[in-house]
Coordinates of C-alpha atoms in Angstrom, one line a residue:
L20 CA 4.4 0.4 3.4
E21 CA 6.3 -1.0 6.4
Q22 CA 3.5 -3.5 7.0
I23 CA 3.6 -4.6 3.4
L24 CA 7.3 -5.1 3.0
G25 CA 8.0 -6.6 6.4
E26 CA 11.7 -7.0 5.6
D27 CA 12.9 -5.5 8.9
A28 CA 10.9 -8.0 10.9
E29 CA 12.3 -10.9 8.8
K30 CA 15.9 -9.6 9.3
D31 CA 15.2 -9.6 13.1
G32 CA 14.2 -13.2 13.0
L33 CA 10.6 -12.7 13.9
S34 CA 8.1 -15.2 12.4
L35 CA 5.6 -13.6 10.1
V36 CA 4.5 -16.7 8.3
G37 CA 1.8 -19.0 9.7
G38 CA 0.2 -16.3 12.0
G39 CA 3.4 -15.8 14.1
L40 CA 3.4 -12.8 16.3
D41 CA 5.6 -9.8 15.5
E42 CA 6.6 -8.0 18.7
E43 CA 5.7 -4.6 17.2
W44 CA 2.7 -5.1 14.9
G45 CA 0.8 -8.3 15.8
T46 CA 0.0 -11.2 13.4
L47 CA 0.2 -11.1 9.7
G48 CA -3.6 -10.8 9.6
D49 CA -3.3 -7.7 11.8
R50 CA -0.7 -6.2 9.5
A51 CA -2.9 -6.9 6.5
E52 CA -5.9 -5.2 8.2
L53 CA -3.8 -2.2 9.0
A54 CA -2.5 -1.9 5.4
E55 CA -6.1 -2.3 4.2
T56 CA -7.4 0.4 6.5
A57 CA -4.7 2.8 5.6
S58 CA -4.9 2.3 1.8
T59 CA -8.7 2.5 1.9
A60 CA -8.5 5.9 3.7
L61 CA -5.9 7.2 1.2
A62 CA -8.1 6.0 -1.7
A63 CA -11.1 7.8 -0.3
C64 CA -9.0 11.0 0.2
I65 CA -7.7 10.8 -3.4
A66 CA -11.3 10.2 -4.8
A67 CA -12.8 13.1 -2.8
F68 CA -10.0 15.7 -2.8
G69 CA -7.7 14.5 -5.7
G70 CA -7.4 17.9 -7.5
L71 CA -7.2 19.8 -4.2
T72 CA -4.4 17.7 -2.7
P73 CA -1.0 19.5 -2.8
N74 CA 1.3 18.1 -5.5
D75 CA 4.0 17.1 -3.0
V76 CA 1.5 15.1 -1.0
R77 CA 0.1 13.6 -4.1
A78 CA 3.5 12.6 -5.3
T79 CA 4.2 10.9 -1.9
I80 CA 1.0 8.9 -2.1
D81 CA 1.8 7.9 -5.7
S82 CA 5.3 6.8 -4.7
I83 CA 4.0 4.7 -1.8
T84 CA 1.3 3.2 -4.0
H85 CA 3.9 2.3 -6.6
S86 CA 6.1 0.7 -4.0
C87 CA 3.1 -1.3 -2.6
L88 CA 2.1 -2.4 -6.1
S89 CA 5.6 -3.4 -7.0
S90 CA 5.8 -5.5 -3.8
L91 CA 2.5 -7.1 -4.8
Y92 CA 3.8 -7.9 -8.3
V93 CA 7.1 -9.3 -7.0
H94 CA 6.1 -11.0 -3.8
G95 CA 2.5 -11.8 -4.5
D96 CA 1.5 -14.6 -2.2
S97 CA 4.5 -14.4 0.2
S98 CA 3.4 -11.3 2.1
I99 CA 0.3 -9.7 3.5
F100 CA -1.1 -10.1 0.0
V101 CA -2.2 -13.6 0.8
Y102 CA -5.2 -11.6 2.2
S103 CA -7.5 -10.6 -0.6
N104 CA -8.8 -7.6 1.3
A105 CA -5.3 -6.1 1.4
K106 CA -4.8 -6.8 -2.3
K107 CA -8.1 -5.2 -3.2
S108 CA -7.5 -2.0 -1.1
I109 CA -4.1 -1.5 -2.6
L110 CA -5.4 -2.0 -6.1
Q111 CA -8.3 0.4 -5.4
L112 CA -5.8 3.0 -4.2
G113 CA -3.8 2.5 -7.4
M114 CA -7.0 2.8 -9.5
N115 CA -7.9 6.1 -7.7
C116 CA -4.4 7.5 -8.2
V117 CA -4.6 6.7 -12.0
C118 CA -8.2 7.9 -12.5
V119 CA -8.2 11.2 -10.5
P120 CA -6.1 14.0 -12.1
W121 CA -3.6 16.0 -10.1
G122 CA -4.4 19.6 -9.2
D123 CA -2.3 20.9 -12.1
G124 CA -4.2 18.7 -14.6
G125 CA -1.4 16.1 -14.7
R126 CA -1.8 12.4 -14.3
S127 CA -0.2 9.7 -12.2
N128 CA 2.8 7.8 -13.5
I129 CA 1.7 4.5 -11.9
G130 CA -0.7 3.6 -14.7
G131 CA 1.6 1.0 -16.1
I132 CA 1.9 -1.1 -12.9
V133 CA -1.8 -0.9 -12.1

């Protein structure tokens, strides 16, 4: 989520546009790759262990996914979402969260934003 929002780096005056190097995380492309890898791993965990995941963990994943999708909706092409692989992995995570039921039989509340 930190990699997607990037607001702290912008406040510090670090250039994230045009492949600039962020002191802590690398280029914008590196940040997109990190977000892609993390969201792909979470999507795989939800797909494989969805009903077995504790509800508090699942709620945290859903909350993070909602924040990422909200950022995609609002900021679109002005963040790491200029990279299609990052968009795809976040959307896949959202799809997995919506399609795989919770352990108690409930469903995710992020269906509207996906």
